[in-house]
Short mmCIF file of C-alpha atoms in Angstrom, two decimals:
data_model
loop_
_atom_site.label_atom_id
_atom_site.label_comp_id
_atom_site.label_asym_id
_atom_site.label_seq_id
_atom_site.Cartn_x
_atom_site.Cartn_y
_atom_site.Cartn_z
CA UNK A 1 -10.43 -6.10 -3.79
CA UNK A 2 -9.39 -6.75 -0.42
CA UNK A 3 -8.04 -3.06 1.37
CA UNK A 4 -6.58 -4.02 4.85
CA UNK A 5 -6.86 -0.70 6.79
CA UNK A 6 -3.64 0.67 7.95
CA UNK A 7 -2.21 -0.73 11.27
CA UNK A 8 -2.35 1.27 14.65
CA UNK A 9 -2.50 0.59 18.33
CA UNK A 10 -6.30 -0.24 17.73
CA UNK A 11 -6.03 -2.75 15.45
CA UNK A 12 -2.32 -4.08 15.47
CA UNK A 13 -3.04 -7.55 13.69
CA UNK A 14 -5.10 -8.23 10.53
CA UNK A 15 -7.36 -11.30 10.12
CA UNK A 16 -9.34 -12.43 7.08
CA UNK A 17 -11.51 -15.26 6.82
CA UNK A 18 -11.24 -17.38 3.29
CA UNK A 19 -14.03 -19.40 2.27
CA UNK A 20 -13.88 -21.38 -0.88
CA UNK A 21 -16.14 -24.23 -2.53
CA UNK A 22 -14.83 -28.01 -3.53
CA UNK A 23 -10.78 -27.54 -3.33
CA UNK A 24 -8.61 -29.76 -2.33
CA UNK A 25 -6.95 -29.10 0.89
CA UNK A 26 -3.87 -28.40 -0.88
CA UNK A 27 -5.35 -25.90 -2.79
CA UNK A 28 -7.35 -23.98 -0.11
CA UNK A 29 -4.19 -23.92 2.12
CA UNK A 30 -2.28 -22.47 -1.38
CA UNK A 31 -5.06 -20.05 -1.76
CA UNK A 32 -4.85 -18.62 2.10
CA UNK A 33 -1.15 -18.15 1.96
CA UNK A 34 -0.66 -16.11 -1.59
CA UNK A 35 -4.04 -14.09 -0.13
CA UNK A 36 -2.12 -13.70 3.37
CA UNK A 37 0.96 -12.12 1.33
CA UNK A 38 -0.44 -10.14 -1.15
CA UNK A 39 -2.03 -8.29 1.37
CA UNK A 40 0.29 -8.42 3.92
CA UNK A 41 -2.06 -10.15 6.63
CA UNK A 42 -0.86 -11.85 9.87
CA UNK A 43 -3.91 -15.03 9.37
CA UNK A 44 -6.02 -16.40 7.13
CA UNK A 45 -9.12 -18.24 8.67
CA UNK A 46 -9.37 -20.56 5.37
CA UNK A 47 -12.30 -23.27 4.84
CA UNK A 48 -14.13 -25.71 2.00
CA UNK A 49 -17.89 -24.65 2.13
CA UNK A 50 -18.65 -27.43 0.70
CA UNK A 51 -18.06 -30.10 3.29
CA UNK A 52 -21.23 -29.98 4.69
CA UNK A 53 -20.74 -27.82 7.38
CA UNK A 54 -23.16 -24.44 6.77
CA UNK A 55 -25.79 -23.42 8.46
CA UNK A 56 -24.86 -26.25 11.52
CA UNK A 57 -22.95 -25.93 14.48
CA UNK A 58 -19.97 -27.35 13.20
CA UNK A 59 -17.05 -26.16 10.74
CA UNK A 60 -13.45 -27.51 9.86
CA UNK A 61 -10.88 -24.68 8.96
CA UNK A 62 -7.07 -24.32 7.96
CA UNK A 63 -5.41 -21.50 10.19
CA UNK A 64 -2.78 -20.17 8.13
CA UNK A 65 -0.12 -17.52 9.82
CA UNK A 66 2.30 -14.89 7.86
CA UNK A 67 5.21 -17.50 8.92
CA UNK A 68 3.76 -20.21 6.99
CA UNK A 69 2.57 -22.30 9.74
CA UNK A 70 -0.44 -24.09 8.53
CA UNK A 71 -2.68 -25.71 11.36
CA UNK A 72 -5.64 -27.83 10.45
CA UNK A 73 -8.58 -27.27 13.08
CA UNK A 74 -10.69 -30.75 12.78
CA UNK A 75 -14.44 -30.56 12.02
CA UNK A 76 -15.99 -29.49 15.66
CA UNK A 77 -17.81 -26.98 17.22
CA UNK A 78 -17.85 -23.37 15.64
CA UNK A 79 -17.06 -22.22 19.44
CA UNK A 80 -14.53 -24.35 19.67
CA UNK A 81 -13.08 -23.16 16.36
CA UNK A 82 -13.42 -19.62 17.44
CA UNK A 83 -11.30 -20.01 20.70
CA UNK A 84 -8.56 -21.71 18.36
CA UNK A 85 -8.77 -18.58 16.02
CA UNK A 86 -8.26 -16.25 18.90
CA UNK A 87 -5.00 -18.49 20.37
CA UNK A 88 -3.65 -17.56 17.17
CA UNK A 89 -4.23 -14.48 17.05
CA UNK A 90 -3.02 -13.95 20.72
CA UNK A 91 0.32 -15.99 19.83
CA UNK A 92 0.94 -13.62 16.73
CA UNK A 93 0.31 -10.47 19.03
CA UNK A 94 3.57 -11.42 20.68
CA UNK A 95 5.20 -12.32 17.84
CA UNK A 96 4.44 -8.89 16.44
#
């Protein structure tokens, strides 16, 4: 069970990070947005771990936001990836 701790001035936008094996794109997008409102996140970090990408320097990763906007980051660096993660999380700070 996922608890997403109570929202304050500290930590005014929830993230969670969705890692699933063999789906089809369709299905691990599906799966981040009925996790995002269930538990009332702002983004799901969603990705296959199956596509080759553990344990190396690279990753590929489906940003999904409370609004339903889906964005597919294409397989490259995990630092790379991480700087996407945060531009979403910046933009949905001033949505919020």
């Amino acid at each position: 069970m996922i608890r997403r701790p109570p929202r304050s001035t500290l930590f005014p936008y929830t993230t969670l990070f969705r890692s699933l094996h063999n789906v089809s794109e369709k299905d691990l997008v599906n799966s981040a947005s009925k996790i995002l409102k269930e538990h009332n996140l702002d983004l799901v970090v969603a990705n296959d771990v199956s596509n080759g990408t553990m344990g190396s320097d690279e990753n590929e990763v489906y940003l999904v936001d409370k609004d339903g906007k889906s964005v597919h980051v294409h397989r490259s660096l995990k630092s790379t990836i991480a700087e996407k993660i945060w531009d979403a999380v910046v933009e949905g700070l001033g949505r919020n």
